[in-house]
XYZ file of C-alpha atoms in Angstrom:
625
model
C 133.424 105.597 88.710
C 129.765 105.869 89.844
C 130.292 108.742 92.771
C 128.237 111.939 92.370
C 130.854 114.733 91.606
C 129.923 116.489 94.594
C 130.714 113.507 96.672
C 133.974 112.816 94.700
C 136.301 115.930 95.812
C 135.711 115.431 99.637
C 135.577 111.506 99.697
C 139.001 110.354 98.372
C 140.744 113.127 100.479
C 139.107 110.816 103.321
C 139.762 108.156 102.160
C 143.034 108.923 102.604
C 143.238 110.591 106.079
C 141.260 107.378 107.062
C 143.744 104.728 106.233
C 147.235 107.314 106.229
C 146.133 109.922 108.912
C 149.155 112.341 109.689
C 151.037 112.581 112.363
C 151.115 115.624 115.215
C 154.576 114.867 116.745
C 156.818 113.287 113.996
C 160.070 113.815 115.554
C 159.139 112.903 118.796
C 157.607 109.495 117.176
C 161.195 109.416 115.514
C 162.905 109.780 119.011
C 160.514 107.030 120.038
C 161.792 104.771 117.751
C 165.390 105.400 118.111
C 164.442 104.762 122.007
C 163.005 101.516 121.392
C 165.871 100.511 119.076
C 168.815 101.856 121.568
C 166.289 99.724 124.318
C 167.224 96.369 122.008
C 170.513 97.066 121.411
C 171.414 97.267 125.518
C 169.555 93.600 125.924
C 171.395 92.413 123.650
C 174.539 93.888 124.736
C 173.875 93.339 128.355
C 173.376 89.319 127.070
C 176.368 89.184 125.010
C 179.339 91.388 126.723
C 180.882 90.703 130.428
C 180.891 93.818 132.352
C 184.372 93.548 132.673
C 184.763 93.899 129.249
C 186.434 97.018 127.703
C 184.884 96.564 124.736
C 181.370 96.484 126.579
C 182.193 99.366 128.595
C 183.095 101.606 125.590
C 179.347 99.942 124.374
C 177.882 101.415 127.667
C 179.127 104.743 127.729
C 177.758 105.045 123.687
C 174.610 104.017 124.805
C 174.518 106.284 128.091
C 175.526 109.417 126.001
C 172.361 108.280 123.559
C 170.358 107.698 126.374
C 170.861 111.644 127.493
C 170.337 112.466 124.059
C 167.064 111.458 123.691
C 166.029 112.502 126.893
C 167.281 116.268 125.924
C 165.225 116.335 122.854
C 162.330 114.649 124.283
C 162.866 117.595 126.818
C 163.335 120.115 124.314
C 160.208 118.644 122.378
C 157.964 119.145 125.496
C 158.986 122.730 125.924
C 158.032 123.367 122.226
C 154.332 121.926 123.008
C 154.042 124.026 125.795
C 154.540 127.241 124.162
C 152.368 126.517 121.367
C 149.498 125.638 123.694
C 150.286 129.800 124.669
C 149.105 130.459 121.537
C 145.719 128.245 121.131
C 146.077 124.582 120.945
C 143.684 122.782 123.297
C 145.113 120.855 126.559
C 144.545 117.470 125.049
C 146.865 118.265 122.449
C 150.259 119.770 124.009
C 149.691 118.000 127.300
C 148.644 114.601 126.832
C 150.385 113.059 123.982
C 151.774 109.977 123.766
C 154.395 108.024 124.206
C 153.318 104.672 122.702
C 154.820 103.833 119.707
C 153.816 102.954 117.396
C 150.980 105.502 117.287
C 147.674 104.075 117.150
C 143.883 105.619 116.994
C 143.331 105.816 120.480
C 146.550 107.977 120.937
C 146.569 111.469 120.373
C 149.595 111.495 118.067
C 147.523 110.561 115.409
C 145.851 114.073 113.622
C 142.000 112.411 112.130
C 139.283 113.613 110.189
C 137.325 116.299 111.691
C 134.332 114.463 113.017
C 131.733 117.195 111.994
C 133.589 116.907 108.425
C 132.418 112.873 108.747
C 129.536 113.307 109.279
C 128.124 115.587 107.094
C 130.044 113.144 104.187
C 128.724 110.005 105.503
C 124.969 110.806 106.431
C 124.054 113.598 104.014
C 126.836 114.371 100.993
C 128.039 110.721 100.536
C 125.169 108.672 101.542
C 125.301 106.249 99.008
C 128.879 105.914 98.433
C 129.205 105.152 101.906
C 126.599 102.468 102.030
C 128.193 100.857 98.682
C 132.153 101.732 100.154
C 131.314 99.664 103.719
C 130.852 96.488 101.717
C 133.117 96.645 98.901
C 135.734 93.810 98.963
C 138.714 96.193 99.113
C 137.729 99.603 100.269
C 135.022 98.465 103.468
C 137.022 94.888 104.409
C 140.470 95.970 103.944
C 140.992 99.901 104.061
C 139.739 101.616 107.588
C 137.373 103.362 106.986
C 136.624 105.933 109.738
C 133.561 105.540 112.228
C 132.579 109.152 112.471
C 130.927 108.141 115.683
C 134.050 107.447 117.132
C 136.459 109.991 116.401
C 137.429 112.695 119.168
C 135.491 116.259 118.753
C 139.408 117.897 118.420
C 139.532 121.812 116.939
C 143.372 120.698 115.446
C 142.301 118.222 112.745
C 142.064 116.898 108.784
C 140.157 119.096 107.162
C 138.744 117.892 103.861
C 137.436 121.252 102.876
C 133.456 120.657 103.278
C 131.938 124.352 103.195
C 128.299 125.084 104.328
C 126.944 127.058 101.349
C 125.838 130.527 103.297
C 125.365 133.924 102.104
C 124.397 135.872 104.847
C 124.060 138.994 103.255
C 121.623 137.941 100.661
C 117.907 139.165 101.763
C 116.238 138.249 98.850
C 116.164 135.762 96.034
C 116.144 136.034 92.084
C 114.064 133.979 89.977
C 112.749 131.166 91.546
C 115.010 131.239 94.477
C 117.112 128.148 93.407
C 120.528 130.447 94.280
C 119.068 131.712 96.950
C 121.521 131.267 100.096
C 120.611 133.270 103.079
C 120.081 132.451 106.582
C 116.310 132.634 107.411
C 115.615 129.249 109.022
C 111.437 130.042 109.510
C 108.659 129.453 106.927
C 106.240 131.911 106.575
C 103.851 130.841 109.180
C 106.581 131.266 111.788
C 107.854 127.710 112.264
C 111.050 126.455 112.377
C 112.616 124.830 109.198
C 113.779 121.237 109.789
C 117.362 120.204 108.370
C 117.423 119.108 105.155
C 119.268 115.525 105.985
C 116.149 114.572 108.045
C 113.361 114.265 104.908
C 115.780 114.208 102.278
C 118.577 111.300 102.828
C 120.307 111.718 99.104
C 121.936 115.359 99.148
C 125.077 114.791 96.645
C 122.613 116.587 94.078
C 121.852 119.364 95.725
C 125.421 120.462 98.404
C 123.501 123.993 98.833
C 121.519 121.788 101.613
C 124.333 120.256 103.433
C 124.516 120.722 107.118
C 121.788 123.453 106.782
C 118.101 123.868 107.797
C 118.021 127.475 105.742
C 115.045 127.894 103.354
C 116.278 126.856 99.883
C 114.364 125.574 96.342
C 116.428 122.825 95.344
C 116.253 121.420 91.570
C 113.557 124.767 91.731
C 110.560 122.432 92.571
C 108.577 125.423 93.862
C 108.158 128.795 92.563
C 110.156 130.477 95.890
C 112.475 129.231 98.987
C 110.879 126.773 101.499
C 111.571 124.201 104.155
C 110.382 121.311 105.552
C 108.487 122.097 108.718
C 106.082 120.167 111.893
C 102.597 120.521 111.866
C 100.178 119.144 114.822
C 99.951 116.083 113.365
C 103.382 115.240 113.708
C 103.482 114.686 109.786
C 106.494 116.602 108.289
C 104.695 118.993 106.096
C 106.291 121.760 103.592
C 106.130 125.595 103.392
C 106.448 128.675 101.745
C 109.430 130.686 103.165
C 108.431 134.812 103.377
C 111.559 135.875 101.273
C 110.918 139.018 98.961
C 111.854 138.572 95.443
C 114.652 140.531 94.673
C 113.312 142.028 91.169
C 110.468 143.754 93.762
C 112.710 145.537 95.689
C 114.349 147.259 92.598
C 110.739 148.064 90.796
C 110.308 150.005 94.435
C 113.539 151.290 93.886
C 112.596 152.356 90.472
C 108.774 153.261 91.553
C 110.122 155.337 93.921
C 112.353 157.591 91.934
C 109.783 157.604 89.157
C 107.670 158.854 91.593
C 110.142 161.464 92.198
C 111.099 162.688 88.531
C 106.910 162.705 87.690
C 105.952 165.356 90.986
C 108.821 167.441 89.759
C 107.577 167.348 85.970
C 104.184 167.797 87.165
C 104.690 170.612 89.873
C 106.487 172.558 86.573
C 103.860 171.773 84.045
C 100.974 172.868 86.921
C 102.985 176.593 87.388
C 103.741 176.594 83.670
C 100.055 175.890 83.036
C 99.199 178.538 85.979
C 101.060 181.261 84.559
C 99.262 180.754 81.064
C 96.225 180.765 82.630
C 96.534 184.074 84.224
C 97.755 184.720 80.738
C 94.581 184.152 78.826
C 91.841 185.243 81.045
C 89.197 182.281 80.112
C 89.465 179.223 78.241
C 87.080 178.163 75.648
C 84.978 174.797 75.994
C 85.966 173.852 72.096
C 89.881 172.867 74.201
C 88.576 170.302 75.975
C 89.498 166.959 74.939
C 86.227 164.566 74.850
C 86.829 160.632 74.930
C 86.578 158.935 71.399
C 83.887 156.287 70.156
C 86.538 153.064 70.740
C 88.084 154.290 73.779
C 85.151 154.372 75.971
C 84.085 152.327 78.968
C 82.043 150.709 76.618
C 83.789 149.706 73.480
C 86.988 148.176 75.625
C 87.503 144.097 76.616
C 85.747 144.579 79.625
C 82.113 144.478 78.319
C 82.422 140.380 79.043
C 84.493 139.923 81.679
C 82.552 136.707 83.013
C 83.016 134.922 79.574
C 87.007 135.274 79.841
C 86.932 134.407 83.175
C 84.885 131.109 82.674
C 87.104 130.729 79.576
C 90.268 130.704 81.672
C 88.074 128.267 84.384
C 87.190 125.641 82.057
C 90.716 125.579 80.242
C 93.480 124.842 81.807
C 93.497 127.050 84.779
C 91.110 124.455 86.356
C 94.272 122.400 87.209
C 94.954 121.781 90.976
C 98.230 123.045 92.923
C 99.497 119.704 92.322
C 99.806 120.666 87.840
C 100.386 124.184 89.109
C 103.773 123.055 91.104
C 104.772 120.892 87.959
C 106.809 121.565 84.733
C 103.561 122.057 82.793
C 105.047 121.386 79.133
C 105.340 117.841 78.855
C 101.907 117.134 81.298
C 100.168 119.294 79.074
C 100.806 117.142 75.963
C 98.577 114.515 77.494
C 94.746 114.641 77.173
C 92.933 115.223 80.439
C 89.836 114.359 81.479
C 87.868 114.128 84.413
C 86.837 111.582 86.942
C 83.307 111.925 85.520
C 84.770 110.325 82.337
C 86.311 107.079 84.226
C 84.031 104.136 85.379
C 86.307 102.129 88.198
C 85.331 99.077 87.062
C 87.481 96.202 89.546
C 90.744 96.739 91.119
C 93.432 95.215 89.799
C 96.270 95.046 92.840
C 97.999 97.953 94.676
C 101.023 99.603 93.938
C 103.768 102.440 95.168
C 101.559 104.755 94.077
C 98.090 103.889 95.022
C 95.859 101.073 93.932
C 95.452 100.027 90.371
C 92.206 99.205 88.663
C 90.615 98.119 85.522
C 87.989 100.999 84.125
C 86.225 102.221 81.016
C 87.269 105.716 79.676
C 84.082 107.734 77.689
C 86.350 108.870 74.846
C 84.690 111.363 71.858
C 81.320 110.174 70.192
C 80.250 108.057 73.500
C 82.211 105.609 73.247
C 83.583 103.725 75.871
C 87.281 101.725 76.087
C 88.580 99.604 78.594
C 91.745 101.298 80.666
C 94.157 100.468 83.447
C 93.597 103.171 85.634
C 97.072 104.059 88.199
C 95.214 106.249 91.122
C 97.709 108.249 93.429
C 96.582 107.810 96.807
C 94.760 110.554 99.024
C 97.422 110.816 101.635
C 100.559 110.472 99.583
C 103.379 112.249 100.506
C 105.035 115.010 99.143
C 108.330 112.915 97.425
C 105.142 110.082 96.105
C 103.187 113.016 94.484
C 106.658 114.289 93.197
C 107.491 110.680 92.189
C 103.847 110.699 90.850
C 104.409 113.999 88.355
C 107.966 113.061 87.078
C 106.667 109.504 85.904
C 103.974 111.497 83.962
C 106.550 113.520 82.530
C 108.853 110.447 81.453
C 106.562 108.497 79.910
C 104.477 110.858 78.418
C 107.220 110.761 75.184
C 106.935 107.142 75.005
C 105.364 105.871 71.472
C 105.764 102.541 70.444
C 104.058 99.610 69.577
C 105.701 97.585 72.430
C 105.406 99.947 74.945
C 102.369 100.575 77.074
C 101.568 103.691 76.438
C 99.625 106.643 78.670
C 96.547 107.358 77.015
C 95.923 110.268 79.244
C 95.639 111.427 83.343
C 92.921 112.992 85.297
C 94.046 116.053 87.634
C 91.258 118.150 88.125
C 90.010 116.049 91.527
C 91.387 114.003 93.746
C 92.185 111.151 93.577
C 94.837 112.027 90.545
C 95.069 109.211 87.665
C 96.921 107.924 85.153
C 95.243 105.992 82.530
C 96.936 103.095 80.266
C 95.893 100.579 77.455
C 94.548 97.787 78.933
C 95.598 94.151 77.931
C 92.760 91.796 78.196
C 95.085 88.865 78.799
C 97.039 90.240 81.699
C 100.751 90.019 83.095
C 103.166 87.812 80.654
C 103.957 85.559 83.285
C 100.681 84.368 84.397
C 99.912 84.120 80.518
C 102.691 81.847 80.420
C 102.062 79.512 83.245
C 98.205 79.521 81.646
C 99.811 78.097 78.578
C 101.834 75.447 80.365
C 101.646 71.749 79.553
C 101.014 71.573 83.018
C 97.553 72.825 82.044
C 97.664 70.993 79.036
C 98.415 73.329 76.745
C 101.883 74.625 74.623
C 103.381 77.336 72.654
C 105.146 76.709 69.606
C 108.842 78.236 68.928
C 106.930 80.384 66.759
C 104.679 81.514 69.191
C 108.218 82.199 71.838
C 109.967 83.732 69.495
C 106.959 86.583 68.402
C 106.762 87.234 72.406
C 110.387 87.149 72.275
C 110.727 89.793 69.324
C 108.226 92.205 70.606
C 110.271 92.457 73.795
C 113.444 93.195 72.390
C 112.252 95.899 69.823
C 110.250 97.553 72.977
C 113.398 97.176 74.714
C 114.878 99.010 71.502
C 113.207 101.621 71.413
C 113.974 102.158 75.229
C 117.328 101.848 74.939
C 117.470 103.902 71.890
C 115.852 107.071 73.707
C 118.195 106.564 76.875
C 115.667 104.752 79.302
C 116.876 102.101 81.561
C 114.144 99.783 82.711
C 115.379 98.980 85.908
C 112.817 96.007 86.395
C 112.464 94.059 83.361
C 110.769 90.540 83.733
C 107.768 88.691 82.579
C 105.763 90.143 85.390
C 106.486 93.261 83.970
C 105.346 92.559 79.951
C 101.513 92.619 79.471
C 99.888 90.320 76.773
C 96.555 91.262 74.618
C 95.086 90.299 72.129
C 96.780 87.722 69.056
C 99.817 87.992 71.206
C 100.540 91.389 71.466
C 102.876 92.116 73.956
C 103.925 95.333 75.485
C 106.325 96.171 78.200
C 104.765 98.287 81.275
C 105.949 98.630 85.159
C 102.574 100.216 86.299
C 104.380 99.729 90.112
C 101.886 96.788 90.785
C 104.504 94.239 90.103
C 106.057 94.639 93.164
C 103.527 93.405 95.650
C 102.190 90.626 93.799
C 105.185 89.771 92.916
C 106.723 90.166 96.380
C 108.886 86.911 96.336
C 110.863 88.313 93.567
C 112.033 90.855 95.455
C 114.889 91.454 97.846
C 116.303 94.007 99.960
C 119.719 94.296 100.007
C 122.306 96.010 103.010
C 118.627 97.789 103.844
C 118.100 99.636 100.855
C 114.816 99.467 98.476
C 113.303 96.287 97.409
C 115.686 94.685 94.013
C 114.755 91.499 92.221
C 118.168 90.029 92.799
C 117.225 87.515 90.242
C 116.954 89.352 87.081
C 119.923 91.323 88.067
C 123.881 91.125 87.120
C 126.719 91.263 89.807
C 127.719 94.740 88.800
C 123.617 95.861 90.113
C 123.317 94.107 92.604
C 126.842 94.829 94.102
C 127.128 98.272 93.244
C 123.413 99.637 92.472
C 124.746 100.618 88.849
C 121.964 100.536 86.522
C 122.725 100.494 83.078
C 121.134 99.261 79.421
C 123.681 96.537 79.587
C 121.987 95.439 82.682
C 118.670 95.405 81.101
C 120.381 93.029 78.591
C 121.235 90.744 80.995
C 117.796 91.024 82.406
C 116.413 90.310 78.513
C 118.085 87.179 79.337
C 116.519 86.081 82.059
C 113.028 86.978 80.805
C 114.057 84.453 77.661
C 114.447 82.067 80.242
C 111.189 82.668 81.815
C 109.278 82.717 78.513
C 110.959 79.166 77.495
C 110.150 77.716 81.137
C 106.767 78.952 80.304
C 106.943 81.153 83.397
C 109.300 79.150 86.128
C 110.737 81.300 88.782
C 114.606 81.790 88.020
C 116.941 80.242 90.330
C 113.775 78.430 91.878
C 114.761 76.320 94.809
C 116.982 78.794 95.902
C 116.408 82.075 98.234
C 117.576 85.092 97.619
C 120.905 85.601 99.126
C 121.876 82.327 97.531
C 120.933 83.612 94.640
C 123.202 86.614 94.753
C 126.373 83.626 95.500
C 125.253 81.991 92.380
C 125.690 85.032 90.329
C 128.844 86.317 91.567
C 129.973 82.506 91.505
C 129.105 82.560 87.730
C 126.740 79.882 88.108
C 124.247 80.592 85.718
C 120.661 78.808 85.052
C 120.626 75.872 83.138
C 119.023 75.856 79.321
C 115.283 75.173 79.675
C 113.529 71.629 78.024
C 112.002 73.965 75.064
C 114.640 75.737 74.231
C 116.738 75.536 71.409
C 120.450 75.503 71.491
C 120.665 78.488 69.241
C 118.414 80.903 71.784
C 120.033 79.473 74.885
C 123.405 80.789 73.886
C 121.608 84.074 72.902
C 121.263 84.196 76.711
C 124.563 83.469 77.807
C 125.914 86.244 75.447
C 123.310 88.561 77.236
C 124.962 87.301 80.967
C 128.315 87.776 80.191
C 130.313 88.892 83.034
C 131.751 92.228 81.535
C 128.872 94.704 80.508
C 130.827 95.890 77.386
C 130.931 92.350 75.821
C 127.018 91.663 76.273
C 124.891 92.194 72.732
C 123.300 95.560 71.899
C 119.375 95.376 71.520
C 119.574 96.158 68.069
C 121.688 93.063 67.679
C 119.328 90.922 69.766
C 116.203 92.042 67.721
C 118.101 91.523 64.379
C 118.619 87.890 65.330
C 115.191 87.282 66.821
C 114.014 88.893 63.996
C 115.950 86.540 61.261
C 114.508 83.216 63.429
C 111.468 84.442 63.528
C 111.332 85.308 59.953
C 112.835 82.410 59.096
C 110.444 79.895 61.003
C 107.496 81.961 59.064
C 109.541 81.220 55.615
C 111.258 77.559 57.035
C 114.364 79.771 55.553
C 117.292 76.916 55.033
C 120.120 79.205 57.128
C 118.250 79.460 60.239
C 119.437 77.069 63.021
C 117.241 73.629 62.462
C 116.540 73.347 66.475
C 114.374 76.599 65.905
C 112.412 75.556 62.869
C 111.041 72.749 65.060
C 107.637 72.859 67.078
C 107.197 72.257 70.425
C 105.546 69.049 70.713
C-alpha cells in the first residue's frame, strides 16, 4: 500500500515474471513431459508383462509408434528454431535449449526479466520497495525474487515496460527547466554529468532521472537544468547546465522580424519625409520638438541611483545564493538578523546539521534573550543545506504553546543559523532523572500529568496540521520554567542519545524503542505511530526517565514488539494512565486513540486532581509519596 506510484506499475509486473516467468518452448516442454511419462510407463511395463506376452507386445508396439512420435515433433520443433534464428534470435536461444524438464533458471527455456529492466527497478526506481520486499515474511522468504545480478544479458526477454524519459529533439527548456528532457550530458564548464543513481539513491519521485546522466531540474530546485559533476577535489559538486531558455529564442525570433517590419517603416517614412523636404525648400526652427521640464535627464529616477541601489543592498537582496536557490515565501516570514546580533555563548552538543549552542539574541531596544542557536556547518553538503532550507520552511508555520518555536535564522554569513526559545531546564529526560527519588526528590501525579497534558496538546496541534513527528520521546520534549514543556527535535538528540538508536537492514539510524511493528518493519510513518510513541514517552515520564525495554538490546527489542510483549506498568503509575498506554500500543493503527481523545482525558484527570473532582479515577487523585 506504501509503494511510490511510479514504482507500482513496473514492480508487480516483476513480481510476477519473477516467481511465474514464461516459457520459450511450451510444446516442446509438453513433448518433454509426455517423454518422461511414456519413459514410466515402459518400466513399468517391462516389470510387469513377459515378453512373450501378446498383450505386452501389442503394449510395445503402442509405445514404439509414441516413441517415433515424439521424436518427429521434437524434430519438427528443432527445424522451427532454426528458421527463426534466420530471422534474428540470438544463438543461445534456437541452438541451445534444453531438454531438462522440468525447466529451471539455469535453463534457457525459461524467458526472465530483462536484466537492464532489474536493475534500473531495484537500484534507482524501486529502491526502497526492494529493501522493504527482501525481508518481508511472504514476498522476500517465500516468493523468488529475482537477483538482477544473476540473470543472463538475453535481447529475447520480459519486458516490464521501463522507458528512459528522452526527448532528443528538445534544445531548450521552458520555465525553469523542470520538463526539460534533452540529451546534453555536460555542465556548462565542460564536464561530464554524473548519473543521477550515483548522488541521488531515492528516484521513484522523480522517473525523468532514471537510467540517465542528462541535465535535468528535478522538483525545480534550481532556476535551470544541471547535473551532478567531479571537481579536483574528488567531492561531487553541482552545476549549471548551458541550455538556452526557450522563451529567448522566440523574443529573437520576434526581435528579428520586428527588426524587419521597423527598417521597412522607417526606409518609407525617410523617402516620404525626403520628398516633402524637397517639397518645402527650408524648415523653420519653431518645428522642432524641444524636451519638456519632467522629461529631462534631470527630473527622471535616476538623479539617486546609489540610494536605490543601497536600498535594494540592505533589504533583502543581501541574502546569499543559499536564500536565493530557496522558495523565498515562507523563509521570508521569519525575522533575520545577523551574526553580529548572536553572542555564541556555550555549545550545547552536535547535531545532523552542525553543532548546537546556547546564545543571547540583541532583539529591539537592546535587549538581550537567551536562544538555542542550530548552526549549519561550513562544509555541508548540498542535500544537508537542502535538508537545512526545507526544515526552515516546515517549521516556520509552527505556533503553539507546546511547540518550540523558530524565533528567527541568520543567512546573510556563513555559518547559516537557526535560532529557537531556549529552555533553561533542558531535555525532559534528564529533567526527569534530576527529579528521581534516586536523587531524593519526586513529582506528584499532578506534576506527571501537567507534563503529560502539554505533550499531547503539542502533539495536537501537530497532528492537526498533518505533521508526523517521526522521533517523539522524552529526549525530544524540552522543560522551562514552572514546568513548561515544549516538544522540539533540534537534531541533537541523536548523538547524545546514541543508545536509543538503531540501524536497521542498513538504513538510517531508528529508535526501535519508541517505535510500533508496522515502523519498524515497514518504515511507514504515520500519526498513529506517534500515538504509540505518546505511549512510550508516558512510560518514560512515570519511570521518571528509565530507558524502555532497559536490559534488553536492540534487536531484542524489535522480538519483543512483534511478540506483543509490551513494558510492564511503572511503580508510579496509576492503573487508569497505564491502560491509556496500552490503548496507544494497540497492534492495529486504526484502533489506537486520536490525540484529541488523549488530551481530552489527560485533560479531565488533570482537571480533576486540581478540583479532587469525585468521577475521576481515585488512583490519580493520589500523590506520589
Amino acid at each position: 500500500r506504501d509503494m511510490n506510484p511510479n514504482c507500482r506499475i513496473y514492480a508487480l509486473p516483476s513480481l510476477c515474471y519473477s516467481s511465474l516467468p514464461l516459457c520459450r518452448t511450451p510444446e516442446r516442454t509438453n513433448l518433454l513431459y509426455f517423454a518422461n511419462k511414456a519413459a514410466y510407463k515402459e518400466r513399468k511395463l517391462k516389470k510387469n508383462l513377459t515378453a512373450e506376452s501378446a498383450g505386452g507386445a501389442e503394449n510395445k508396439l503402442v509405445h514404439n509408434m509414441h516413441k517415433r512420435f515424439l521424436e518427429k515433433n521434437l524434430n519438427d520443433r528443432k527445424f522451427v528454431l532454426k528458421r527463426k534464428t534466420s530471422q534474428g534470435y540470438d544463438d543461445a536461444f534456437t541452438m541451445d535449449i534444453s531438454s531438462q524438464y522440468p525447466p529451471t533458471k539455469d535453463t534457457e527455456n525459461l524467458k526472465r526479466i530483462c536484466r537492464e529492466e532489474c536493475e534500473l527497478l531495484e537500484n534507482e526506481l524501486c529502491q526502497r520497495e526492494y529493501a522493504i520486499a527482501k525481508r518481508h515474511p511472504v514476498i522476500g522468504q517465500k516468493l523468488p525474487l529475482e537477483e538482477c545480478s544473476r540473470l543472463p544479458r538475453h535481447t529475447d526477454c520480459s519486458h516490464l515496460g521501463i522507458e528512459i524519459d528522452v526527448d532528443i529533439s528538445q534544445n531548450c527548456y521552458w520555465d525553469d527547466g523542470s520538463s526539460y528532457r534533452g540529451i546534453l550530458g555536460t555542465s556548462s564548464s565542460g564536464k561530464k554529468c554524473l548519473r543521477w543513481s550515483w548522488l541521488m539513491k531515492d528516484l521513484s519521485d522523480y522517473p525523468e532521472l532514471v537510467g540517465q546522466n542528462y541535465c535535468r531540474n528535478p522538483g525545480g530546485i534550481e532556476e535551470k537544468p544541471w547535473c551532478f559533476v567531479d571537481d579536483k577535489s574528488f567531492d561531487k559538486v553541482i552545476e549549471l547546465c548551458n541550455i538556452p531558455r526557450c522563451s529567448d529564442n522566440i523574443w529573437l525570433y520576434l526581435f528579428i522580424i520586428i527588426a524587419v517590419l521597423t527598417s521597412i517603416i522607417l526606409t518609407y517614412t525617410a523617402l516620404i519625409a525626403f520628398k516633402r523636404r524637397r517639397n518645402n525648400e527650408m524648415t523653420s526652427i519653431q518645428n522642432i520638438n524641444t524636451p519638456n521640464a519632467d522629461k529631462n535627464i534631470y527630473g527622471n529616477s535616476q538623479i539617486n541611483p546609489s540610494v536605490e541601489v543601497a536600498r535594494i543592498t540592505s533589504g533583502t537582496g543581501s541574502l546569499s545564493i543559499f536564500v536565493n536557490n530557496a522558495e523565498k515565501g515562507p523563509v521570508l516570514k521569519i525575522p533575520h538578523y545577523s551574526l553580529n546580533d548572536v553572542e555564541f555563548v556555550e555549545e550545547l552538543g552536535e547535531g545532523a546539521f552542525g553543532k548546537v549552542y546556547k546564545g543571547q539574541l540583541a532583539i529591539a531596544g537592546g535587549e538581550k534573550t537567551f536562544v538555542a542557536i542550530k548552526a549549519l556547518k561550513e562544509d555541508a553538503s548540498y542535500k544537508t543545506q537542502q535538508d537545512f532550507k526545507r526544515e526552515i520552511e516546515l517549521i516556520s508555520d509552527l505556533k503553539h504553546h507546546n511547540i518550540v518555536c523558530i524565533l528567527g535564522v541568520v543567512l546573510n554569513k556563513e555559518p547559516f543559523c537557526m535560532l529557537f526559545e531556549y529552555m533553561s531546564n533542558g531535555d525532559l529526560h534528564e529533567f526527569l532523572i534530576a527529579n528521581s527519588p534516586q536523587e531524593n526528590k519526586c513529582l506528584t501525579q499532578h506534576d506527571f500529568l501537567k507534563i503529560a497534558v502539554q505533550i499531547s496538546e503539542g502533539m495536537e496541534y501537530l497532528s492537526g496540521h498533518h505533521y508526523v513527528h517521526r522521533d517523539l520521546a522524552a529526549r525530544n520534549c524540552l522543560v522551562g520554567e514552572n514546568l513548561m514543556v515544549k516538544i522540539s527535535d533540534f537534531g541533537l538528540s541523536r548523538d547524545i542519545y546514541s543508545s536509543d538508536y538503531y540501524r536497521v537492514q542498513s538504513k538510517s539510524l531508528l529508535p526501535v524503542r519508541w517505535m510500533p511493528s508496522e515502523s519498524i518493519l515497514y518504515g511507514k510513518f504515520t500519526t498513529e505511530s506517534d500515538v504509540w510513541s505518546f505511549g512510550v514517552v508516558l512510560w518514560e515520564i512515570y519511570s521518571y526517565g528509565i530507558q524502555p525495554y532497559y536490559g534488553h538490546n536492540n534487536q531484542e527489542v524489535i522480538n519483543l514488539v512483534r511478540s506483543r510483549q509490551l513494558l510492564s506498568c511503572p511503580e508510579a503509575c496509576p492503573s487508569a494512565v497505564y491502560s491509556l498506554m496500552l490503548e496507544c500500543w494497540r497492534e492495529q493503527s486504526v484502533r489506537r486513540p486520536s490525540f484529541v481523545e488523549i488530551t481530552r482525558r489527560l485533560k479531565t484527570w488533570y482537571e480533576g486532581h486540581q478540583n479532587n473532582v469525585k468521577n475521576v479515577p481515585t488512583e490519580i487523585l493520589k500523590t506520589t509519596k
